[in-house]
PDB file of C-alpha atoms in Angstrom:
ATOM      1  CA  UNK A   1      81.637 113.508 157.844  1.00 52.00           C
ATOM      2  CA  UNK A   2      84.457 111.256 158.635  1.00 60.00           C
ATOM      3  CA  UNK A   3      87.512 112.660 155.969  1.00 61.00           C
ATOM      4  CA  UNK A   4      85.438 111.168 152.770  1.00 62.00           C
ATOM      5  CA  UNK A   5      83.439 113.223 150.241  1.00 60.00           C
ATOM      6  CA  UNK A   6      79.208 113.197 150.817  1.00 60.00           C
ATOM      7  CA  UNK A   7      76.750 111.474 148.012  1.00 60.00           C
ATOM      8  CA  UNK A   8      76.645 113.881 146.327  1.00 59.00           C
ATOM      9  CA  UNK A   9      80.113 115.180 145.742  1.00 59.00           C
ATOM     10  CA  UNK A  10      80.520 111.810 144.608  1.00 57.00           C
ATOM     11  CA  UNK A  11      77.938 111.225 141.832  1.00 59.00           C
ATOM     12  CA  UNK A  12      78.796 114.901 140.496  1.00 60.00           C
ATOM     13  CA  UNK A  13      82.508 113.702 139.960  1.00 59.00           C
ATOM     14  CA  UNK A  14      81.416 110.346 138.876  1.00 60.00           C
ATOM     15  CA  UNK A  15      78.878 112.183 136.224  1.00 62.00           C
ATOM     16  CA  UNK A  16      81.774 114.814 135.076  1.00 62.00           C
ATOM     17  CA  UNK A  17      83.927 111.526 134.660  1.00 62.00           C
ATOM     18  CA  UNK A  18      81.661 109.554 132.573  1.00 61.00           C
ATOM     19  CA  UNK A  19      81.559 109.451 128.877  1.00 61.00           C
ATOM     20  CA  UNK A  20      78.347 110.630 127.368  1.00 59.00           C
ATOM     21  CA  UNK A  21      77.222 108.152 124.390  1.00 60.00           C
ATOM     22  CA  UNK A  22      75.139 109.568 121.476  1.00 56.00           C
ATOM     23  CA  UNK A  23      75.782 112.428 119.715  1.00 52.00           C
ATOM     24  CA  UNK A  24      74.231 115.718 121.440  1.00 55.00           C
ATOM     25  CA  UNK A  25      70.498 116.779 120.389  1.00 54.00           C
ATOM     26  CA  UNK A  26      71.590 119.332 118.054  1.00 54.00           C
ATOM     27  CA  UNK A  27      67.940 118.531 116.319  1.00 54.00           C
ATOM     28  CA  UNK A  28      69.710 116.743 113.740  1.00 59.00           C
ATOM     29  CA  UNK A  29      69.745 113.228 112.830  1.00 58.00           C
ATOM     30  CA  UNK A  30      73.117 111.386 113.602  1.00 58.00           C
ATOM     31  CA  UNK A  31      75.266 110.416 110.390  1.00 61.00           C
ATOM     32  CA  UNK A  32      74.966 106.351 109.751  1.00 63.00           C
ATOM     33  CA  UNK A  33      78.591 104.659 110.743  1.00 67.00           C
ATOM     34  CA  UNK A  34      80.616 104.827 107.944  1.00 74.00           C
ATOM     35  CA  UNK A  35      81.558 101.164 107.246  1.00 78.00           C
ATOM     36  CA  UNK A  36      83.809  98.683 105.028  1.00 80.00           C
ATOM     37  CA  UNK A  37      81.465  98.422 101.944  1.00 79.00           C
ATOM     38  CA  UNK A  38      79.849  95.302 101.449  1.00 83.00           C
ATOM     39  CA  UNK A  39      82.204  92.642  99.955  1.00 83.00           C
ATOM     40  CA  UNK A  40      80.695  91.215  97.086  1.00 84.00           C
ATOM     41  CA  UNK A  41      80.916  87.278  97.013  1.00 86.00           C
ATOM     42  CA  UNK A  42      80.929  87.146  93.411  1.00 86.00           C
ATOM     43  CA  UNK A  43      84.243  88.841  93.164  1.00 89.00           C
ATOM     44  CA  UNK A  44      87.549  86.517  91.990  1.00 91.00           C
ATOM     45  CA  UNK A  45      89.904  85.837  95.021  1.00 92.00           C
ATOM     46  CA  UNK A  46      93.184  87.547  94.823  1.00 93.00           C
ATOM     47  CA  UNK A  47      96.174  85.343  94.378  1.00 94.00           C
ATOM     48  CA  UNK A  48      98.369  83.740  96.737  1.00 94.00           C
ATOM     49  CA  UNK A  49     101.812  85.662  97.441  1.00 95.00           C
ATOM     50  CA  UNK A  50     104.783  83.355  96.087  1.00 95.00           C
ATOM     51  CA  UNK A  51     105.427  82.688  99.907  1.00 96.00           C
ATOM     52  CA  UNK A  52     101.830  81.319 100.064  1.00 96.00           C
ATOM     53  CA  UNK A  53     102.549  79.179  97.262  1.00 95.00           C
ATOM     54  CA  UNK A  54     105.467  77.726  98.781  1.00 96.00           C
ATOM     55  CA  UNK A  55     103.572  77.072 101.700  1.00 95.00           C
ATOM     56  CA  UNK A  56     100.971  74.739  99.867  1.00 94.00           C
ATOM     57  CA  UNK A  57     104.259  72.395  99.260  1.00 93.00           C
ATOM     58  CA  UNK A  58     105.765  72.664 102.361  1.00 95.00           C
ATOM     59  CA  UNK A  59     103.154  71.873 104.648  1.00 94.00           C
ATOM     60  CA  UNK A  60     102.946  68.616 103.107  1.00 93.00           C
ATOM     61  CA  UNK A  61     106.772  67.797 103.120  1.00 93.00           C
ATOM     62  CA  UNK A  62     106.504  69.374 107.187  1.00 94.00           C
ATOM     63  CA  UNK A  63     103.382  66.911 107.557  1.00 92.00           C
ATOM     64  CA  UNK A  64     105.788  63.689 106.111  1.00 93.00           C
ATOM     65  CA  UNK A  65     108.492  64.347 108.315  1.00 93.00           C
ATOM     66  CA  UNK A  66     106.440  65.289 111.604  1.00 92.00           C
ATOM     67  CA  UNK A  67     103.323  63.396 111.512  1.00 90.00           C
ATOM     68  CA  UNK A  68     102.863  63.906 115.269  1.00 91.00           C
ATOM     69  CA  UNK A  69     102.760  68.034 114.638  1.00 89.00           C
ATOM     70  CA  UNK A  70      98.718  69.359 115.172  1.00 87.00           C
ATOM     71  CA  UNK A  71     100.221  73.221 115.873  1.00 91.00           C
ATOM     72  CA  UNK A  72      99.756  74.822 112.924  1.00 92.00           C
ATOM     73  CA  UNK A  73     101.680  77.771 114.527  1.00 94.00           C
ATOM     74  CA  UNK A  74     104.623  75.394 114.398  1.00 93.00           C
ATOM     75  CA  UNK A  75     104.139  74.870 110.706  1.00 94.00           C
ATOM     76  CA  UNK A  76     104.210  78.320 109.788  1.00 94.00           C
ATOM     77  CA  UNK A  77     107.151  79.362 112.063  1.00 95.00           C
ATOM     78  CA  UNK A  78     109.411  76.480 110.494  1.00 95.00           C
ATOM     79  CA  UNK A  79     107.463  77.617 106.792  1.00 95.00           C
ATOM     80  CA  UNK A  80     108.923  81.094 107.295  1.00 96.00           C
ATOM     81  CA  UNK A  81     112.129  80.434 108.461  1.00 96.00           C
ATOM     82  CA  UNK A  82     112.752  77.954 105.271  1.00 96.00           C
ATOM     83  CA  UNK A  83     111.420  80.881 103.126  1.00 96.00           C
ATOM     84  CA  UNK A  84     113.799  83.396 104.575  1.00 96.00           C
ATOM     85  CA  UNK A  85     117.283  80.972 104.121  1.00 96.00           C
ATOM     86  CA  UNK A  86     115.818  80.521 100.657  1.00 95.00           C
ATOM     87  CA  UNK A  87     118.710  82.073  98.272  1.00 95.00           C
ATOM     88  CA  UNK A  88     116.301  83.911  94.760  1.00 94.00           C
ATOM     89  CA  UNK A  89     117.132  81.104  92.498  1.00 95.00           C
ATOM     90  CA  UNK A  90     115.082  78.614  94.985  1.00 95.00           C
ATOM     91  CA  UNK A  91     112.585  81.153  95.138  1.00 95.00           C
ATOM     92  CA  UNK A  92     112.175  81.267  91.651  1.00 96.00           C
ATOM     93  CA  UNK A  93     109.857  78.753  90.837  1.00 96.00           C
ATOM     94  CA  UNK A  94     107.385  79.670  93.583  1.00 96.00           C
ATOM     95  CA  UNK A  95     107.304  83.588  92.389  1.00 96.00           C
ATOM     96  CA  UNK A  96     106.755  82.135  88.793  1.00 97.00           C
ATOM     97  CA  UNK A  97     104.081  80.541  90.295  1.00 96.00           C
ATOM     98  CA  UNK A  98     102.804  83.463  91.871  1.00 97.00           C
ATOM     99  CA  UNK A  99     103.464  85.633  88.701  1.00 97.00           C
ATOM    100  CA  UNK A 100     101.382  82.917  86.848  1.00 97.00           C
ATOM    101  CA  UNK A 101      98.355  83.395  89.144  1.00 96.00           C
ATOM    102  CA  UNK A 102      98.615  87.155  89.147  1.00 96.00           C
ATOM    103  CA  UNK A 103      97.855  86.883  85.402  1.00 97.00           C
ATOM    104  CA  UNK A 104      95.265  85.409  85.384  1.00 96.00           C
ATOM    105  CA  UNK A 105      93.510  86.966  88.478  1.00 96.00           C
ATOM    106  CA  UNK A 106      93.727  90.026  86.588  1.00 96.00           C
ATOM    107  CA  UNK A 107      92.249  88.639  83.563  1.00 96.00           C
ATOM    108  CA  UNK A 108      89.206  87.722  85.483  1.00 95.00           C
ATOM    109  CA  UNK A 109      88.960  90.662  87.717  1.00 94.00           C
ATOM    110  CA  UNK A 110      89.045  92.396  84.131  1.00 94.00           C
ATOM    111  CA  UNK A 111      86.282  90.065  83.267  1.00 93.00           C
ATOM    112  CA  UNK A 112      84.319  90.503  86.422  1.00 93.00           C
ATOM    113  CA  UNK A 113      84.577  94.437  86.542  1.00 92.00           C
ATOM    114  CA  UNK A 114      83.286  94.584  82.775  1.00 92.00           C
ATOM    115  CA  UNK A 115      80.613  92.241  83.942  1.00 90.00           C
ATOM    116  CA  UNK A 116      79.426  94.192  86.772  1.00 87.00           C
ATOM    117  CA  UNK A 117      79.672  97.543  85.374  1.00 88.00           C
ATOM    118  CA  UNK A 118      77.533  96.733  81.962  1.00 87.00           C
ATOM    119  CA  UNK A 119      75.205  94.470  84.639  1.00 78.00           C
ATOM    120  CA  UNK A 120      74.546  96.527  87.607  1.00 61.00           C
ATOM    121  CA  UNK A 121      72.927  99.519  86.665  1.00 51.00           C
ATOM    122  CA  UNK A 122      70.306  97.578  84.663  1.00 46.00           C
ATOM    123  CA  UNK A 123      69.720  95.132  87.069  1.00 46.00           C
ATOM    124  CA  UNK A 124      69.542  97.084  90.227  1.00 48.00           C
ATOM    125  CA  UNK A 125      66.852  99.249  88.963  1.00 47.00           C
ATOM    126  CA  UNK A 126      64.605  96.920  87.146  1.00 46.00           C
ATOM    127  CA  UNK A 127      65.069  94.637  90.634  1.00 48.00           C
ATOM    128  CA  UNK A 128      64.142  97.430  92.032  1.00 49.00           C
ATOM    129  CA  UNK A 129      61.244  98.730  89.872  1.00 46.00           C
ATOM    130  CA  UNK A 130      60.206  95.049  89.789  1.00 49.00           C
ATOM    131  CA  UNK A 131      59.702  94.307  93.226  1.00 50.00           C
ATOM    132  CA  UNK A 132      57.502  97.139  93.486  1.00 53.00           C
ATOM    133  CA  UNK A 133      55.608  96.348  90.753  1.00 51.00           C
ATOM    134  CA  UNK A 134      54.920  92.793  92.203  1.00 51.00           C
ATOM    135  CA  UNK A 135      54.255  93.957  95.592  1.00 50.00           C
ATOM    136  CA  UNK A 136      51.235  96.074  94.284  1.00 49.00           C
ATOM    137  CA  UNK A 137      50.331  93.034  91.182  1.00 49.00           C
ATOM    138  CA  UNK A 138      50.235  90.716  94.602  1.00 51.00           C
ATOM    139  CA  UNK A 139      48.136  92.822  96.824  1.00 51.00           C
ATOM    140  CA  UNK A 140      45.361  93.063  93.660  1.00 50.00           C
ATOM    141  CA  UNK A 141      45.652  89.843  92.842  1.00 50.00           C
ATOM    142  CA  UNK A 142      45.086  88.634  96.299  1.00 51.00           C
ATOM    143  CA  UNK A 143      42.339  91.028  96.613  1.00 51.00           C
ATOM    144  CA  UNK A 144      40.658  90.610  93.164  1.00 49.00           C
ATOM    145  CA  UNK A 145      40.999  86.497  93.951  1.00 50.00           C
ATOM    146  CA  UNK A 146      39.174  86.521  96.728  1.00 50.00           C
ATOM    147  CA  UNK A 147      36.623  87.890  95.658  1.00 52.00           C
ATOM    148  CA  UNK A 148      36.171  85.974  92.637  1.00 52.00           C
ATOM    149  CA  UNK A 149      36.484  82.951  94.904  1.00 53.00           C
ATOM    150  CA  UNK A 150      33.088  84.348  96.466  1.00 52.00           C
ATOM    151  CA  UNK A 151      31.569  85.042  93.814  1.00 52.00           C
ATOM    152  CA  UNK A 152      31.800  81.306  92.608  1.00 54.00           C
ATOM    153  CA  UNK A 153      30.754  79.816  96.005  1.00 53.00           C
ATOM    154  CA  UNK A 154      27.589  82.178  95.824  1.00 49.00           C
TER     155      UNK A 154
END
């Protein structure tokens, strides 16, 4: 050998180097990915910020005066910096605004979580117990159908 390892110095270095996927066979099953939970589409949307609501003004006052403007990078970069000369009392009517929305989002989320907790329960297990009941109704019905079908040709 010429000053470089053999084949198979290599491929034991390369196989102490590598990263092993899977969990090792400990006989045991491996424990599902623990995710986000599901967001439900149902649910109200949370308010905009009183920034956000400024936003939804000045975009359109940016969009008057530069009419040329597609980056909406740009937008929010001259958005921000407008927000952040902003003394409080030109803030104000924006966080009222904000306040405002904040109300009633929680209203509705009040709503919505008094909805879902008298609803759920119920309806996931009689959706539950229902499909199963239909699967088997289907599978007799099909059945039973058929052969009354037969019966009437004969």
């Amino acid at each position: 050998m010429k000053g470089g390892r053999s084949k198979t110095e290599s491929k034991k270095a390369d196989a102490k180097l590598s990263v092993k996927k899977g969990a090792p066979s400990s006989g045991k099953k491996p424990a599902a990915k623990k995710g986000k939970a599901a967001k439900d589409p149902n649910a109200p949307k949370r308010p905009a910020s009183a920034f956000f609501v400024f936003m939804e003004d000045f975009r359109k006052q940016f969009k008057e005066k530069h009419p040329n403007n597609k980056s909406v990078a740009a937008v929010g970069k001259a958005g921000g910096d407008k927000w952040k000369s902003m003394s409080d009392a030109e803030k104000a009517p924006f966080v009222a605004k904000a306040e405002k929305r904040k109300a009633e989002y929680e209203k509705t989320l009040q709503a919505y979580n008094k909805k879902k907790a008298e609803g759920t329960d119920a309806d996931e297990e009689s959706d539950k117990s229902k499909s199963e009941v239909h699967d088997d109704e289907d599978d007799d019905d099909e059945g039973s159908a058929e052969d009354d079908d037969e019966d009437d040709e004969d």
